């Protein structure tokens, strides 16, 4: 796929399917995202992969506790 085609087919998504992605698909997405450009070659990317609602809830609990400090 050419870059122009990628840009033309880009779209915003506001409704998501709750079906989990296979782990291999998630890993491939993250590997590809790591190869994206960064400003000034700063490579300031970090990725969090939440494996289920419990992990997501735990993350937000920790964030909320940090906000109270």
PDB file of N, CA and C in Angstrom:
ATOM      1  N   UNK A   1       0.851  -1.178   0.000  1.00  0.00           N
ATOM      2  CA  UNK A   1       0.000   0.000   0.000  1.00  0.00           C
ATOM      3  C   UNK A   1       0.895   1.238   0.000  1.00  0.00           C
ATOM      4  N   UNK A   2       0.591   2.170  -0.872  1.00  0.00           N
ATOM      5  CA  UNK A   2       1.340   3.411  -0.977  1.00  0.00           C
ATOM      6  C   UNK A   2       0.905   4.398   0.106  1.00  0.00           C
ATOM      7  N   UNK A   3       1.808   5.301   0.477  1.00  0.00           N
ATOM      8  CA  UNK A   3       1.522   6.277   1.517  1.00  0.00           C
ATOM      9  C   UNK A   3       0.294   7.119   1.170  1.00  0.00           C
ATOM     10  N   UNK A   4       0.189   7.544  -0.083  1.00  0.00           N
ATOM     11  CA  UNK A   4      -0.960   8.351  -0.500  1.00  0.00           C
ATOM     12  C   UNK A   4      -2.272   7.616  -0.244  1.00  0.00           C
ATOM     13  N   UNK A   5      -2.276   6.319  -0.498  1.00  0.00           N
ATOM     14  CA  UNK A   5      -3.480   5.521  -0.269  1.00  0.00           C
ATOM     15  C   UNK A   5      -3.805   5.443   1.219  1.00  0.00           C
ATOM     16  N   UNK A   6      -2.775   5.294   2.035  1.00  0.00           N
ATOM     17  CA  UNK A   6      -2.974   5.259   3.489  1.00  0.00           C
ATOM     18  C   UNK A   6      -3.608   6.563   3.958  1.00  0.00           C
ATOM     19  N   UNK A   7      -3.089   7.679   3.483  1.00  0.00           N
ATOM     20  CA  UNK A   7      -3.609   8.987   3.889  1.00  0.00           C
ATOM     21  C   UNK A   7      -5.053   9.162   3.423  1.00  0.00           C
ATOM     22  N   UNK A   8      -5.345   8.773   2.195  1.00  0.00           N
ATOM     23  CA  UNK A   8      -6.703   8.934   1.668  1.00  0.00           C
ATOM     24  C   UNK A   8      -7.716   8.052   2.388  1.00  0.00           C
ATOM     25  N   UNK A   9      -7.302   6.875   2.837  1.00  0.00           N
ATOM     26  CA  UNK A   9      -8.241   5.943   3.468  1.00  0.00           C
ATOM     27  C   UNK A   9      -8.348   6.136   4.977  1.00  0.00           C
ATOM     28  N   UNK A  10      -7.561   7.056   5.528  1.00  0.00           N
ATOM     29  CA  UNK A  10      -7.577   7.310   6.964  1.00  0.00           C
ATOM     30  C   UNK A  10      -8.964   7.780   7.380  1.00  0.00           C
ATOM     31  N   UNK A  11      -9.400   7.392   8.577  1.00  0.00           N
ATOM     32  CA  UNK A  11     -10.702   7.826   9.083  1.00  0.00           C
ATOM     33  C   UNK A  11     -10.692   7.810  10.607  1.00  0.00           C
ATOM     34  N   UNK A  12     -11.594   8.603  11.180  1.00  0.00           N
ATOM     35  CA  UNK A  12     -11.760   8.630  12.629  1.00  0.00           C
ATOM     36  C   UNK A  12     -12.739   7.530  13.024  1.00  0.00           C
ATOM     37  N   UNK A  13     -12.486   6.897  14.147  1.00  0.00           N
ATOM     38  CA  UNK A  13     -13.374   5.844  14.640  1.00  0.00           C
ATOM     39  C   UNK A  13     -13.781   6.215  16.057  1.00  0.00           C
ATOM     40  N   UNK A  14     -15.077   6.275  16.298  1.00  0.00           N
ATOM     41  CA  UNK A  14     -15.574   6.619  17.629  1.00  0.00           C
ATOM     42  C   UNK A  14     -16.328   5.473  18.282  1.00  0.00           C
ATOM     43  N   UNK A  15     -16.637   4.462  17.522  1.00  0.00           N
ATOM     44  CA  UNK A  15     -17.313   3.277  18.059  1.00  0.00           C
ATOM     45  C   UNK A  15     -16.384   2.084  17.835  1.00  0.00           C
ATOM     46  N   UNK A  16     -16.103   1.364  18.895  1.00  0.00           N
ATOM     47  CA  UNK A  16     -15.140   0.278  18.822  1.00  0.00           C
ATOM     48  C   UNK A  16     -15.806  -1.052  19.120  1.00  0.00           C
ATOM     49  N   UNK A  17     -15.314  -2.074  18.507  1.00  0.00           N
ATOM     50  CA  UNK A  17     -15.756  -3.444  18.743  1.00  0.00           C
ATOM     51  C   UNK A  17     -15.063  -3.933  20.014  1.00  0.00           C
ATOM     52  N   UNK A  18     -15.782  -4.568  20.901  1.00  0.00           N
ATOM     53  CA  UNK A  18     -15.192  -5.022  22.167  1.00  0.00           C
ATOM     54  C   UNK A  18     -14.496  -6.378  22.043  1.00  0.00           C
ATOM     55  N   UNK A  19     -14.460  -6.946  20.851  1.00  0.00           N
ATOM     56  CA  UNK A  19     -13.786  -8.228  20.653  1.00  0.00           C
ATOM     57  C   UNK A  19     -12.281  -8.043  20.827  1.00  0.00           C
ATOM     58  N   UNK A  20     -11.652  -8.797  21.729  1.00  0.00           N
ATOM     59  CA  UNK A  20     -10.209  -8.651  21.936  1.00  0.00           C
ATOM     60  C   UNK A  20      -9.417  -9.040  20.683  1.00  0.00           C
ATOM     61  N   UNK A  21      -8.324  -8.344  20.473  1.00  0.00           N
ATOM     62  CA  UNK A  21      -7.423  -8.695  19.379  1.00  0.00           C
ATOM     63  C   UNK A  21      -6.494  -9.810  19.830  1.00  0.00           C
ATOM     64  N   UNK A  22      -6.115 -10.695  18.928  1.00  0.00           N
ATOM     65  CA  UNK A  22      -5.116 -11.704  19.288  1.00  0.00           C
ATOM     66  C   UNK A  22      -3.803 -11.027  19.683  1.00  0.00           C
ATOM     67  N   UNK A  23      -3.095 -11.614  20.627  1.00  0.00           N
ATOM     68  CA  UNK A  23      -1.848 -11.031  21.147  1.00  0.00           C
ATOM     69  C   UNK A  23      -0.853 -10.731  20.024  1.00  0.00           C
ATOM     70  N   UNK A  24      -0.764 -11.629  19.053  1.00  0.00           N
ATOM     71  CA  UNK A  24       0.162 -11.422  17.938  1.00  0.00           C
ATOM     72  C   UNK A  24      -0.160 -10.179  17.128  1.00  0.00           C
ATOM     73  N   UNK A  25      -1.437  -9.881  16.967  1.00  0.00           N
ATOM     74  CA  UNK A  25      -1.854  -8.679  16.232  1.00  0.00           C
ATOM     75  C   UNK A  25      -1.444  -7.435  17.012  1.00  0.00           C
ATOM     76  N   UNK A  26      -1.665  -7.448  18.311  1.00  0.00           N
ATOM     77  CA  UNK A  26      -1.291  -6.306  19.157  1.00  0.00           C
ATOM     78  C   UNK A  26       0.218  -6.090  19.096  1.00  0.00           C
ATOM     79  N   UNK A  27       0.981  -7.159  19.184  1.00  0.00           N
ATOM     80  CA  UNK A  27       2.443  -7.043  19.130  1.00  0.00           C
ATOM     81  C   UNK A  27       2.900  -6.482  17.785  1.00  0.00           C
ATOM     82  N   UNK A  28       2.257  -6.896  16.698  1.00  0.00           N
ATOM     83  CA  UNK A  28       2.614  -6.387  15.372  1.00  0.00           C
ATOM     84  C   UNK A  28       2.291  -4.896  15.261  1.00  0.00           C
ATOM     85  N   UNK A  29       1.157  -4.478  15.809  1.00  0.00           N
ATOM     86  CA  UNK A  29       0.787  -3.058  15.787  1.00  0.00           C
ATOM     87  C   UNK A  29       1.823  -2.234  16.548  1.00  0.00           C
ATOM     88  N   UNK A  30       2.224  -2.707  17.720  1.00  0.00           N
ATOM     89  CA  UNK A  30       3.201  -1.972  18.529  1.00  0.00           C
ATOM     90  C   UNK A  30       4.556  -1.929  17.826  1.00  0.00           C
ATOM     91  N   UNK A  31       4.986  -3.046  17.245  1.00  0.00           N
ATOM     92  CA  UNK A  31       6.262  -3.055  16.505  1.00  0.00           C
ATOM     93  C   UNK A  31       6.234  -2.036  15.367  1.00  0.00           C
ATOM     94  N   UNK A  32       5.131  -1.987  14.637  1.00  0.00           N
ATOM     95  CA  UNK A  32       5.022  -1.019  13.542  1.00  0.00           C
ATOM     96  C   UNK A  32       4.994   0.410  14.069  1.00  0.00           C
ATOM     97  N   UNK A  33       4.292   0.647  15.164  1.00  0.00           N
ATOM     98  CA  UNK A  33       4.218   1.993  15.746  1.00  0.00           C
ATOM     99  C   UNK A  33       5.587   2.457  16.225  1.00  0.00           C
ATOM    100  N   UNK A  34       6.406   1.543  16.704  1.00  0.00           N
ATOM    101  CA  UNK A  34       7.746   1.900  17.169  1.00  0.00           C
ATOM    102  C   UNK A  34       8.635   2.382  16.027  1.00  0.00           C
ATOM    103  N   UNK A  35       8.289   2.040  14.823  1.00  0.00           N
ATOM    104  CA  UNK A  35       9.082   2.437  13.664  1.00  0.00           C
ATOM    105  C   UNK A  35       8.644   3.789  13.101  1.00  0.00           C
ATOM    106  N   UNK A  36       7.625   4.389  13.708  1.00  0.00           N
ATOM    107  CA  UNK A  36       7.141   5.684  13.237  1.00  0.00           C
ATOM    108  C   UNK A  36       8.128   6.791  13.567  1.00  0.00           C
ATOM    109  N   UNK A  37       8.001   7.915  12.878  1.00  0.00           N
ATOM    110  CA  UNK A  37       8.921   9.029  13.119  1.00  0.00           C
ATOM    111  C   UNK A  37       8.692   9.672  14.479  1.00  0.00           C
ATOM    112  N   UNK A  38       9.751  10.252  15.013  1.00  0.00           N
ATOM    113  CA  UNK A  38       9.648  11.004  16.261  1.00  0.00           C
ATOM    114  C   UNK A  38      10.300  12.366  16.047  1.00  0.00           C
ATOM    115  N   UNK A  39       9.843  13.347  16.757  1.00  0.00           N
ATOM    116  CA  UNK A  39      10.362  14.702  16.613  1.00  0.00           C
ATOM    117  C   UNK A  39      11.820  14.763  17.049  1.00  0.00           C
ATOM    118  N   UNK A  40      12.687  15.195  16.170  1.00  0.00           N
ATOM    119  CA  UNK A  40      14.101  15.318  16.517  1.00  0.00           C
ATOM    120  C   UNK A  40      14.743  14.009  16.913  1.00  0.00           C
ATOM    121  N   UNK A  41      14.212  12.903  16.426  1.00  0.00           N
ATOM    122  CA  UNK A  41      14.722  11.564  16.737  1.00  0.00           C
ATOM    123  C   UNK A  41      14.767  11.331  18.251  1.00  0.00           C
ATOM    124  N   UNK A  42      13.763  11.858  18.962  1.00  0.00           N
ATOM    125  CA  UNK A  42      13.732  11.721  20.416  1.00  0.00           C
ATOM    126  C   UNK A  42      13.274  10.347  20.863  1.00  0.00           C
ATOM    127  N   UNK A  43      12.542   9.654  20.005  1.00  0.00           N
ATOM    128  CA  UNK A  43      12.055   8.310  20.303  1.00  0.00           C
ATOM    129  C   UNK A  43      11.314   8.264  21.637  1.00  0.00           C
ATOM    130  N   UNK A  44      10.431   9.209  21.853  1.00  0.00           N
ATOM    131  CA  UNK A  44       9.717   9.305  23.120  1.00  0.00           C
ATOM    132  C   UNK A  44       8.421   8.523  23.168  1.00  0.00           C
ATOM    133  N   UNK A  45       8.429   7.296  22.693  1.00  0.00           N
ATOM    134  CA  UNK A  45       7.217   6.481  22.692  1.00  0.00           C
ATOM    135  C   UNK A  45       7.209   5.509  23.859  1.00  0.00           C
ATOM    136  N   UNK A  46       6.067   5.361  24.468  1.00  0.00           N
ATOM    137  CA  UNK A  46       5.839   4.300  25.446  1.00  0.00           C
ATOM    138  C   UNK A  46       4.461   3.735  25.167  1.00  0.00           C
ATOM    139  N   UNK A  47       4.332   2.431  25.254  1.00  0.00           N
ATOM    140  CA  UNK A  47       3.063   1.774  24.967  1.00  0.00           C
ATOM    141  C   UNK A  47       2.644   0.950  26.172  1.00  0.00           C
ATOM    142  N   UNK A  48       1.376   1.024  26.501  1.00  0.00           N
ATOM    143  CA  UNK A  48       0.801   0.193  27.549  1.00  0.00           C
ATOM    144  C   UNK A  48      -0.213  -0.726  26.892  1.00  0.00           C
ATOM    145  N   UNK A  49      -0.117  -2.001  27.183  1.00  0.00           N
ATOM    146  CA  UNK A  49      -1.066  -2.965  26.641  1.00  0.00           C
ATOM    147  C   UNK A  49      -1.853  -3.523  27.813  1.00  0.00           C
ATOM    148  N   UNK A  50      -3.137  -3.207  27.842  1.00  0.00           N
ATOM    149  CA  UNK A  50      -4.005  -3.691  28.909  1.00  0.00           C
ATOM    150  C   UNK A  50      -4.695  -4.952  28.444  1.00  0.00           C
ATOM    151  N   UNK A  51      -4.540  -5.993  29.222  1.00  0.00           N
ATOM    152  CA  UNK A  51      -5.092  -7.301  28.873  1.00  0.00           C
ATOM    153  C   UNK A  51      -6.336  -7.567  29.712  1.00  0.00           C
ATOM    154  N   UNK A  52      -7.394  -6.805  29.444  1.00  0.00           N
ATOM    155  CA  UNK A  52      -8.647  -7.026  30.149  1.00  0.00           C
ATOM    156  C   UNK A  52      -9.071  -5.845  30.990  1.00  0.00           C
ATOM    157  N   UNK A  53     -10.333  -5.835  31.390  1.00  0.00           N
ATOM    158  CA  UNK A  53     -10.884  -4.706  32.147  1.00  0.00           C
ATOM    159  C   UNK A  53     -10.275  -4.552  33.538  1.00  0.00           C
ATOM    160  N   UNK A  54      -9.842  -5.643  34.148  1.00  0.00           N
ATOM    161  CA  UNK A  54      -9.242  -5.535  35.485  1.00  0.00           C
ATOM    162  C   UNK A  54      -7.945  -4.735  35.427  1.00  0.00           C
ATOM    163  N   UNK A  55      -7.140  -5.003  34.417  1.00  0.00           N
ATOM    164  CA  UNK A  55      -5.878  -4.290  34.268  1.00  0.00           C
ATOM    165  C   UNK A  55      -6.128  -2.804  33.980  1.00  0.00           C
ATOM    166  N   UNK A  56      -7.131  -2.517  33.176  1.00  0.00           N
ATOM    167  CA  UNK A  56      -7.486  -1.134  32.872  1.00  0.00           C
ATOM    168  C   UNK A  56      -7.948  -0.410  34.134  1.00  0.00           C
ATOM    169  N   UNK A  57      -8.783  -1.056  34.928  1.00  0.00           N
ATOM    170  CA  UNK A  57      -9.272  -0.453  36.173  1.00  0.00           C
ATOM    171  C   UNK A  57      -8.121  -0.190  37.138  1.00  0.00           C
ATOM    172  N   UNK A  58      -7.204  -1.129  37.249  1.00  0.00           N
ATOM    173  CA  UNK A  58      -6.044  -0.954  38.128  1.00  0.00           C
ATOM    174  C   UNK A  58      -5.209   0.239  37.685  1.00  0.00           C
ATOM    175  N   UNK A  59      -4.996   0.366  36.401  1.00  0.00           N
ATOM    176  CA  UNK A  59      -4.238   1.498  35.864  1.00  0.00           C
ATOM    177  C   UNK A  59      -4.885   2.817  36.281  1.00  0.00           C
ATOM    178  N   UNK A  60      -6.198   2.944  36.064  1.00  0.00           N
ATOM    179  CA  UNK A  60      -6.876   4.200  36.379  1.00  0.00           C
ATOM    180  C   UNK A  60      -6.920   4.464  37.878  1.00  0.00           C
ATOM    181  N   UNK A  61      -6.960   3.423  38.691  1.00  0.00           N
ATOM    182  CA  UNK A  61      -6.889   3.621  40.144  1.00  0.00           C
ATOM    183  C   UNK A  61      -5.538   4.221  40.527  1.00  0.00           C
ATOM    184  N   UNK A  62      -4.475   3.715  39.938  1.00  0.00           N
ATOM    185  CA  UNK A  62      -3.137   4.256  40.224  1.00  0.00           C
ATOM    186  C   UNK A  62      -3.014   5.703  39.749  1.00  0.00           C
ATOM    187  N   UNK A  63      -3.542   5.987  38.578  1.00  0.00           N
ATOM    188  CA  UNK A  63      -3.498   7.361  38.060  1.00  0.00           C
ATOM    189  C   UNK A  63      -4.274   8.296  38.981  1.00  0.00           C
ATOM    190  N   UNK A  64      -5.442   7.871  39.439  1.00  0.00           N
ATOM    191  CA  UNK A  64      -6.254   8.698  40.334  1.00  0.00           C
ATOM    192  C   UNK A  64      -5.527   8.948  41.649  1.00  0.00           C
ATOM    193  N   UNK A  65      -4.833   7.934  42.165  1.00  0.00           N
ATOM    194  CA  UNK A  65      -4.115   8.120  43.432  1.00  0.00           C
ATOM    195  C   UNK A  65      -2.946   9.086  43.253  1.00  0.00           C
ATOM    196  N   UNK A  66      -2.305   9.080  42.099  1.00  0.00           N
ATOM    197  CA  UNK A  66      -1.219  10.031  41.834  1.00  0.00           C
ATOM    198  C   UNK A  66      -1.756  11.452  41.722  1.00  0.00           C
ATOM    199  N   UNK A  67      -2.936  11.599  41.178  1.00  0.00           N
ATOM    200  CA  UNK A  67      -3.534  12.927  41.018  1.00  0.00           C
ATOM    201  C   UNK A  67      -3.869  13.547  42.369  1.00  0.00           C
ATOM    202  N   UNK A  68      -4.101  12.717  43.378  1.00  0.00           N
ATOM    203  CA  UNK A  68      -4.442  13.224  44.715  1.00  0.00           C
ATOM    204  C   UNK A  68      -3.205  13.650  45.497  1.00  0.00           C
ATOM    205  N   UNK A  69      -2.020  13.305  45.044  1.00  0.00           N
ATOM    206  CA  UNK A  69      -0.794  13.659  45.779  1.00  0.00           C
ATOM    207  C   UNK A  69      -0.505  15.128  45.756  1.00  0.00           C
TER     208      UNK A  69
END
